[in-house]
Amino acid sequence: MKRTLGIALFAVFQSFAVTQTNAQTHPDILVLGDSQVSSGTGAEYINFFSNLKQNCAKRGAHRRRIAKLGQQRTTVVGVRSTSLNSWVARDGRDKDTICAIDQNFGVNASVFGLNGQRGRKFVQIGQDAGVQYCRPNQSVFETVFSNPANNPKLLILAFLGNSADRWARNPRLADLDTQQTITQIPKDVSCILLTTAPVFLAETNSLRMDAQTNIVRSFKKFAPRCEIVKGMNARTRAAIEGDPQYFRRDADGNVADTLHPNRAAARKFVELNTSDLCDAVLNALK
């Protein structure tokens, strides 16, 4: 079973790190994120970014350009408690959150859009020795983009919560993570920073708003070629924060997981941010 999961994820990342003859395995859009992507938003991201023409054509001043984009092959990968510092690390604990075997569940990631399949697959990154994107002394980003011929047109970085303390309390660390990220993303790959959805508790969201302020400032300063969508905003907080229907509940109806909005919340999150997402995609790909 474990070997099967390792092979499944290898098929996803072969499109970046290993030369392939089948162009269909190369996504046009790659979304990388954390456990929010695994638990709820991944399926909505597949639906949205794979169908930009339908989702964006009637919005804003770019509808003619969006209509020309058509369907975009999209792969979405969500890896447990990760953030930008995990993806740029060449060794140590940060990199282990991606490449070390998950001792509790045996898997640490969800993949959507595997070879054109929309369904979610649970996988363990770094489990199989043949998975070449977890290489010694090389970050995951560096391995993902090691074969320019297989790079996606657009990279979407869907992160926030796991670096909330790090970015909110120390803006210099937000700068460091941004600088390392942008140096590891090839210049011909367009990029979007998409900060993730609100969670249940207001105090947690307030801290994440501070973190968002600092990482957005850093991206504007050090990574101006990346578009930015501030997913944590007044609209999304008003709609999702504190509403039990948008979170997993126990048998008594109490919220059992305050940190991971469910699929319904993800749908609302994408809906409320559709205009900003469409503008960001078009600006990134123009």
mmCIF file of C-alpha atoms in Angstrom:
data_model
loop_
_atom_site.group_PDB
_atom_site.id
_atom_site.type_symbol
_atom_site.label_atom_id
_atom_site.label_comp_id
_atom_site.label_asym_id
_atom_site.label_seq_id
_atom_site.Cartn_x
_atom_site.Cartn_y
_atom_site.Cartn_z
ATOM 1 C CA MET A 1 0.000 0.000 0.000
ATOM 2 C CA LYS A 2 2.741 2.473 0.944
ATOM 3 C CA ARG A 3 4.649 1.787 -2.243
ATOM 4 C CA THR A 4 1.480 2.344 -4.286
ATOM 5 C CA LEU A 5 0.975 5.757 -2.677
ATOM 6 C CA GLY A 6 4.591 6.735 -3.328
ATOM 7 C CA ILE A 7 4.285 5.784 -6.980
ATOM 8 C CA ALA A 8 1.050 7.769 -7.290
ATOM 9 C CA LEU A 9 2.663 10.987 -6.098
ATOM 10 C CA PHE A 10 5.718 10.337 -8.216
ATOM 11 C CA ALA A 11 3.423 10.413 -11.254
ATOM 12 C CA VAL A 12 2.377 13.944 -10.298
ATOM 13 C CA PHE A 13 5.873 15.298 -9.828
ATOM 14 C CA GLN A 14 7.372 13.544 -12.827
ATOM 15 C CA SER A 15 5.775 16.336 -14.805
ATOM 16 C CA PHE A 16 8.239 18.750 -13.176
ATOM 17 C CA ALA A 17 11.353 16.838 -12.168
ATOM 18 C CA VAL A 18 11.569 14.131 -14.838
ATOM 19 C CA THR A 19 11.286 14.439 -18.619
ATOM 20 C CA GLN A 20 7.992 13.035 -19.896
ATOM 21 C CA THR A 21 6.806 12.395 -23.428
ATOM 22 C CA ASN A 22 3.112 12.621 -22.535
ATOM 23 C CA ALA A 23 2.333 16.324 -22.372
ATOM 24 C CA GLN A 24 -1.001 15.633 -20.661
ATOM 25 C CA THR A 25 0.835 14.969 -17.392
ATOM 26 C CA HIS A 26 2.181 18.527 -17.354
ATOM 27 C CA PRO A 27 -0.267 20.826 -15.578
ATOM 28 C CA ASP A 28 -0.672 24.361 -16.826
ATOM 29 C CA ILE A 29 -1.487 25.464 -13.284
ATOM 30 C CA LEU A 30 0.120 24.055 -10.135
ATOM 31 C CA VAL A 31 -1.384 24.890 -6.749
ATOM 32 C CA LEU A 32 0.747 24.140 -3.688
ATOM 33 C CA GLY A 33 -0.661 24.541 -0.208
ATOM 34 C CA ASP A 34 -1.073 23.234 3.307
ATOM 35 C CA SER A 35 -3.623 21.101 5.159
ATOM 36 C CA GLN A 36 -6.472 23.475 4.310
ATOM 37 C CA VAL A 37 -5.961 22.372 0.716
ATOM 38 C CA SER A 38 -6.049 18.739 1.804
ATOM 39 C CA SER A 39 -9.202 19.061 3.872
ATOM 40 C CA GLY A 40 -11.497 21.338 1.929
ATOM 41 C CA THR A 41 -10.202 23.825 -0.589
ATOM 42 C CA GLY A 42 -8.314 21.439 -2.879
ATOM 43 C CA ALA A 43 -11.426 20.174 -4.646
ATOM 44 C CA GLU A 44 -12.716 23.725 -5.089
ATOM 45 C CA TYR A 45 -9.361 24.893 -6.470
ATOM 46 C CA ILE A 46 -9.465 22.114 -9.053
ATOM 47 C CA ASN A 47 -12.952 23.167 -10.097
ATOM 48 C CA PHE A 48 -12.060 26.834 -10.269
ATOM 49 C CA PHE A 49 -8.660 26.842 -11.962
ATOM 50 C CA SER A 50 -9.511 24.054 -14.409
ATOM 51 C CA ASN A 51 -12.478 26.058 -15.671
ATOM 52 C CA LEU A 52 -11.289 29.656 -15.810
ATOM 53 C CA LYS A 53 -13.295 30.403 -18.932
ATOM 54 C CA GLN A 54 -16.563 29.492 -17.263
ATOM 55 C CA ASN A 55 -15.686 31.001 -13.906
ATOM 56 C CA CYS A 56 -14.152 34.280 -15.044
ATOM 57 C CA ALA A 57 -15.480 35.135 -18.512
ATOM 58 C CA LYS A 58 -18.354 37.257 -17.216
ATOM 59 C CA ARG A 59 -16.324 39.159 -14.648
ATOM 60 C CA GLY A 60 -14.330 42.346 -14.948
ATOM 61 C CA ALA A 61 -12.704 43.948 -17.965
ATOM 62 C CA HIS A 62 -10.723 40.869 -18.969
ATOM 63 C CA ARG A 63 -13.501 38.598 -20.247
ATOM 64 C CA ARG A 64 -12.172 38.471 -23.819
ATOM 65 C CA ARG A 65 -8.736 37.443 -22.622
ATOM 66 C CA ILE A 66 -10.066 34.886 -20.155
ATOM 67 C CA ALA A 67 -12.195 33.317 -22.879
ATOM 68 C CA LYS A 68 -9.027 32.605 -24.868
ATOM 69 C CA LEU A 69 -7.441 30.701 -21.988
ATOM 70 C CA GLY A 70 -9.931 27.855 -22.147
ATOM 71 C CA GLN A 71 -9.510 24.832 -19.927
ATOM 72 C CA GLN A 72 -6.295 24.701 -17.922
ATOM 73 C CA ARG A 73 -4.789 21.410 -16.785
ATOM 74 C CA THR A 74 -4.492 21.824 -13.030
ATOM 75 C CA THR A 75 -2.785 19.871 -10.259
ATOM 76 C CA VAL A 76 -3.348 20.733 -6.602
ATOM 77 C CA VAL A 77 -1.091 19.454 -3.811
ATOM 78 C CA GLY A 78 -1.781 20.076 -0.126
ATOM 79 C CA VAL A 79 0.841 18.980 2.400
ATOM 80 C CA ARG A 80 -0.073 18.924 6.112
ATOM 81 C CA SER A 81 1.442 21.660 8.351
ATOM 82 C CA THR A 82 3.619 23.324 5.743
ATOM 83 C CA SER A 83 4.360 26.849 4.673
ATOM 84 C CA LEU A 84 6.853 28.606 2.410
ATOM 85 C CA ASN A 85 9.776 27.939 4.769
ATOM 86 C CA SER A 86 9.097 24.191 4.367
ATOM 87 C CA TRP A 87 9.236 24.282 0.579
ATOM 88 C CA VAL A 88 12.453 26.308 0.363
ATOM 89 C CA ALA A 89 14.400 24.403 3.058
ATOM 90 C CA ARG A 90 17.237 22.193 1.824
ATOM 91 C CA ASP A 91 17.412 20.117 5.033
ATOM 92 C CA GLY A 92 16.296 20.004 8.644
ATOM 93 C CA ARG A 93 12.942 20.040 10.377
ATOM 94 C CA ASP A 94 11.242 22.357 7.902
ATOM 95 C CA LYS A 95 12.010 20.108 4.948
ATOM 96 C CA ASP A 96 11.020 17.052 7.002
ATOM 97 C CA THR A 97 7.437 18.310 7.176
ATOM 98 C CA ILE A 98 7.292 17.516 3.468
ATOM 99 C CA CYS A 99 9.772 14.726 2.876
ATOM 100 C CA ALA A 100 9.835 12.714 6.109
ATOM 101 C CA ILE A 101 7.361 9.839 6.478
ATOM 102 C CA ASP A 102 4.297 10.756 8.535
ATOM 103 C CA GLN A 103 4.513 8.477 11.569
ATOM 104 C CA ASN A 104 0.878 8.894 12.600
ATOM 105 C CA PHE A 105 -1.043 8.356 9.387
ATOM 106 C CA GLY A 106 1.475 7.045 6.859
ATOM 107 C CA VAL A 107 0.471 9.829 4.457
ATOM 108 C CA ASN A 108 1.053 13.568 4.644
ATOM 109 C CA ALA A 109 -0.526 15.028 1.520
ATOM 110 C CA SER A 110 -3.549 15.144 -0.739
ATOM 111 C CA VAL A 111 -3.256 15.410 -4.504
ATOM 112 C CA PHE A 112 -6.049 16.568 -6.795
ATOM 113 C CA GLY A 113 -5.895 16.464 -10.580
ATOM 114 C CA LEU A 114 -3.553 13.496 -10.840
ATOM 115 C CA ASN A 115 -3.127 12.940 -14.605
ATOM 116 C CA GLY A 116 -6.377 14.763 -15.255
ATOM 117 C CA GLN A 117 -8.385 12.939 -12.575
ATOM 118 C CA ARG A 118 -10.315 15.352 -10.329
ATOM 119 C CA GLY A 119 -10.601 13.066 -7.302
ATOM 120 C CA ARG A 120 -8.426 13.334 -4.205
ATOM 121 C CA LYS A 121 -5.600 10.886 -3.542
ATOM 122 C CA PHE A 122 -3.878 10.614 -0.157
ATOM 123 C CA VAL A 123 -0.128 10.211 -0.489
ATOM 124 C CA GLN A 124 3.117 10.368 1.469
ATOM 125 C CA ILE A 125 5.686 12.656 -0.061
ATOM 126 C CA GLY A 126 9.221 11.329 0.205
ATOM 127 C CA GLN A 127 8.153 7.781 1.000
ATOM 128 C CA ASP A 128 9.390 5.994 -2.098
ATOM 129 C CA ALA A 129 13.109 6.042 -2.919
ATOM 130 C CA GLY A 130 12.219 6.737 -6.558
ATOM 131 C CA VAL A 131 10.479 10.014 -5.778
ATOM 132 C CA GLN A 132 13.206 12.326 -7.014
ATOM 133 C CA TYR A 133 11.763 15.632 -5.791
ATOM 134 C CA CYS A 134 12.977 14.942 -2.243
ATOM 135 C CA ARG A 135 16.682 15.081 -2.967
ATOM 136 C CA PRO A 136 19.465 15.604 -0.413
ATOM 137 C CA ASN A 137 20.666 19.201 -0.009
ATOM 138 C CA GLN A 138 18.000 20.479 -2.397
ATOM 139 C CA SER A 139 14.700 22.112 -1.564
ATOM 140 C CA VAL A 140 11.416 20.724 -2.825
ATOM 141 C CA PHE A 141 10.931 23.876 -4.914
ATOM 142 C CA GLU A 142 14.359 23.401 -6.495
ATOM 143 C CA THR A 143 13.525 19.826 -7.427
ATOM 144 C CA VAL A 144 10.017 20.589 -8.662
ATOM 145 C CA PHE A 145 11.477 23.144 -11.074
ATOM 146 C CA SER A 146 14.597 21.206 -12.008
ATOM 147 C CA ASN A 147 13.356 20.483 -15.546
ATOM 148 C CA PRO A 148 12.361 23.750 -17.269
ATOM 149 C CA ALA A 149 10.600 21.890 -20.075
ATOM 150 C CA ASN A 150 7.989 20.642 -17.626
ATOM 151 C CA ASN A 151 7.345 23.813 -15.644
ATOM 152 C CA PRO A 152 3.733 24.947 -15.242
ATOM 153 C CA LYS A 153 2.669 28.285 -16.669
ATOM 154 C CA LEU A 154 1.302 29.414 -13.326
ATOM 155 C CA LEU A 155 2.232 28.556 -9.738
ATOM 156 C CA ILE A 156 -0.221 29.367 -6.954
ATOM 157 C CA LEU A 157 1.124 29.455 -3.389
ATOM 158 C CA ALA A 158 -1.794 28.856 -1.008
ATOM 159 C CA PHE A 159 -0.383 29.414 2.475
ATOM 160 C CA LEU A 160 -0.853 31.420 5.655
ATOM 161 C CA GLY A 161 -1.847 29.664 8.888
ATOM 162 C CA ASN A 162 1.214 27.552 9.577
ATOM 163 C CA SER A 163 3.408 30.644 9.449
ATOM 164 C CA ALA A 164 1.029 32.928 11.334
ATOM 165 C CA ASP A 165 3.226 33.246 14.435
ATOM 166 C CA ARG A 166 6.394 33.341 12.353
ATOM 167 C CA TRP A 167 5.240 36.132 10.032
ATOM 168 C CA ALA A 168 3.114 38.139 12.468
ATOM 169 C CA ARG A 169 5.729 38.375 15.205
ATOM 170 C CA ASN A 170 8.843 38.718 13.071
ATOM 171 C CA PRO A 171 8.455 40.565 9.745
ATOM 172 C CA ARG A 172 12.087 39.805 8.916
ATOM 173 C CA LEU A 173 11.197 36.115 8.677
ATOM 174 C CA ALA A 174 8.439 36.985 6.225
ATOM 175 C CA ASP A 175 11.092 38.802 4.193
ATOM 176 C CA LEU A 176 13.447 35.822 4.394
ATOM 177 C CA ASP A 177 10.790 33.324 3.291
ATOM 178 C CA THR A 178 9.764 35.561 0.412
ATOM 179 C CA GLN A 179 13.315 36.109 -0.808
ATOM 180 C CA GLN A 180 14.117 32.404 -0.735
ATOM 181 C CA THR A 181 10.847 31.543 -2.456
ATOM 182 C CA ILE A 182 11.210 33.962 -5.332
ATOM 183 C CA THR A 183 14.812 32.937 -6.016
ATOM 184 C CA GLN A 184 13.706 29.291 -6.312
ATOM 185 C CA ILE A 185 10.808 29.932 -8.689
ATOM 186 C CA PRO A 186 11.983 30.259 -12.313
ATOM 187 C CA LYS A 187 11.432 33.684 -13.817
ATOM 188 C CA ASP A 188 9.349 32.242 -16.643
ATOM 189 C CA VAL A 189 6.833 30.724 -14.201
ATOM 190 C CA SER A 190 4.092 33.189 -13.288
ATOM 191 C CA CYS A 191 3.032 33.150 -9.655
ATOM 192 C CA ILE A 192 0.245 34.116 -7.291
ATOM 193 C CA LEU A 193 0.329 34.311 -3.512
ATOM 194 C CA LEU A 194 -3.126 33.258 -2.297
ATOM 195 C CA THR A 195 -3.504 33.518 1.465
ATOM 196 C CA THR A 196 -5.855 30.913 2.856
ATOM 197 C CA ALA A 197 -9.373 30.969 4.266
ATOM 198 C CA PRO A 198 -10.478 32.160 7.711
ATOM 199 C CA VAL A 199 -10.802 29.602 10.497
ATOM 200 C CA PHE A 200 -13.416 29.361 13.247
ATOM 201 C CA LEU A 201 -11.922 31.499 16.031
ATOM 202 C CA ALA A 202 -11.723 35.283 15.704
ATOM 203 C CA GLU A 203 -8.480 35.577 17.679
ATOM 204 C CA THR A 204 -6.768 33.084 15.401
ATOM 205 C CA ASN A 205 -7.920 35.010 12.352
ATOM 206 C CA SER A 206 -6.742 38.291 13.831
ATOM 207 C CA LEU A 207 -3.233 36.879 14.251
ATOM 208 C CA ARG A 208 -3.371 35.568 10.686
ATOM 209 C CA MET A 209 -4.418 38.993 9.438
ATOM 210 C CA ASP A 210 -1.246 40.418 10.984
ATOM 211 C CA ALA A 211 0.765 37.649 9.332
ATOM 212 C CA GLN A 212 -0.946 38.338 6.018
ATOM 213 C CA THR A 213 -0.068 42.027 6.266
ATOM 214 C CA ASN A 214 3.610 41.186 6.687
ATOM 215 C CA ILE A 215 3.874 38.509 3.987
ATOM 216 C CA VAL A 216 1.980 40.686 1.500
ATOM 217 C CA ARG A 217 4.336 43.569 2.244
ATOM 218 C CA SER A 218 7.295 41.250 1.709
ATOM 219 C CA PHE A 219 5.964 39.963 -1.605
ATOM 220 C CA LYS A 220 5.346 43.482 -2.849
ATOM 221 C CA LYS A 221 8.921 44.400 -1.951
ATOM 222 C CA PHE A 222 10.878 41.281 -2.915
ATOM 223 C CA ALA A 223 8.577 39.414 -5.308
ATOM 224 C CA PRO A 224 6.729 42.065 -7.318
ATOM 225 C CA ARG A 225 6.353 39.688 -10.275
ATOM 226 C CA CYS A 226 3.896 37.612 -8.205
ATOM 227 C CA GLU A 227 0.257 38.624 -8.043
ATOM 228 C CA ILE A 228 -1.390 38.661 -4.604
ATOM 229 C CA VAL A 229 -4.873 37.616 -3.508
ATOM 230 C CA LYS A 230 -5.592 38.346 0.149
ATOM 231 C CA GLY A 231 -7.935 35.478 0.950
ATOM 232 C CA MET A 232 -8.269 36.595 4.555
ATOM 233 C CA ASN A 233 -10.423 39.702 4.262
ATOM 234 C CA ALA A 234 -13.540 41.343 5.674
ATOM 235 C CA ARG A 235 -15.829 39.465 3.258
ATOM 236 C CA THR A 236 -14.487 36.006 3.976
ATOM 237 C CA ARG A 237 -14.237 36.562 7.724
ATOM 238 C CA ALA A 238 -17.828 37.786 7.931
ATOM 239 C CA ALA A 239 -19.050 34.773 5.966
ATOM 240 C CA ILE A 240 -17.010 31.935 7.519
ATOM 241 C CA GLU A 241 -15.609 32.943 10.912
ATOM 242 C CA GLY A 242 -17.549 31.532 13.849
ATOM 243 C CA ASP A 243 -20.146 29.726 11.711
ATOM 244 C CA PRO A 244 -20.361 26.033 12.742
ATOM 245 C CA GLN A 245 -21.835 24.940 9.402
ATOM 246 C CA TYR A 246 -18.456 25.584 7.787
ATOM 247 C CA PHE A 247 -16.443 23.299 10.082
ATOM 248 C CA ARG A 248 -16.399 19.633 11.035
ATOM 249 C CA ARG A 249 -18.685 18.953 14.002
ATOM 250 C CA ASP A 250 -19.058 16.101 16.465
ATOM 251 C CA ALA A 251 -22.227 14.121 17.166
ATOM 252 C CA ASP A 252 -23.487 16.856 19.506
ATOM 253 C CA GLY A 253 -23.052 19.562 16.893
ATOM 254 C CA ASN A 254 -19.995 21.136 18.481
ATOM 255 C CA VAL A 255 -17.150 22.262 16.233
ATOM 256 C CA ALA A 256 -14.533 19.523 16.377
ATOM 257 C CA ASP A 257 -11.930 21.118 14.103
ATOM 258 C CA THR A 258 -11.579 24.891 14.334
ATOM 259 C CA LEU A 259 -8.632 25.163 11.924
ATOM 260 C CA HIS A 260 -9.844 23.497 8.723
ATOM 261 C CA PRO A 261 -12.882 24.935 6.920
ATOM 262 C CA ASN A 262 -14.943 22.268 5.175
ATOM 263 C CA ARG A 263 -15.884 21.931 1.501
ATOM 264 C CA ALA A 264 -18.875 24.267 1.879
ATOM 265 C CA ALA A 265 -16.623 26.932 3.399
ATOM 266 C CA ALA A 266 -14.112 26.439 0.595
ATOM 267 C CA ARG A 267 -16.878 26.964 -1.956
ATOM 268 C CA LYS A 268 -17.923 30.196 -0.215
ATOM 269 C CA PHE A 269 -14.275 31.298 0.039
ATOM 270 C CA VAL A 270 -13.688 30.859 -3.699
ATOM 271 C CA GLU A 271 -17.008 32.521 -4.544
ATOM 272 C CA LEU A 272 -16.225 35.610 -2.468
ATOM 273 C CA ASN A 273 -12.728 35.899 -3.946
ATOM 274 C CA THR A 274 -13.613 35.048 -7.552
ATOM 275 C CA SER A 275 -13.192 38.563 -8.901
ATOM 276 C CA ASP A 276 -9.753 38.961 -7.287
ATOM 277 C CA LEU A 277 -8.706 35.467 -8.383
ATOM 278 C CA CYS A 278 -9.706 36.078 -11.986
ATOM 279 C CA ASP A 279 -7.886 39.397 -12.106
ATOM 280 C CA ALA A 280 -4.774 37.846 -10.547
ATOM 281 C CA VAL A 281 -4.702 34.943 -13.033
ATOM 282 C CA LEU A 282 -5.055 37.248 -16.006
ATOM 283 C CA ASN A 283 -2.469 39.694 -14.748
ATOM 284 C CA ALA A 284 -0.061 36.826 -14.035
ATOM 285 C CA LEU A 285 -0.480 35.219 -17.445
ATOM 286 C CA LYS A 286 -0.597 38.332 -19.648
#
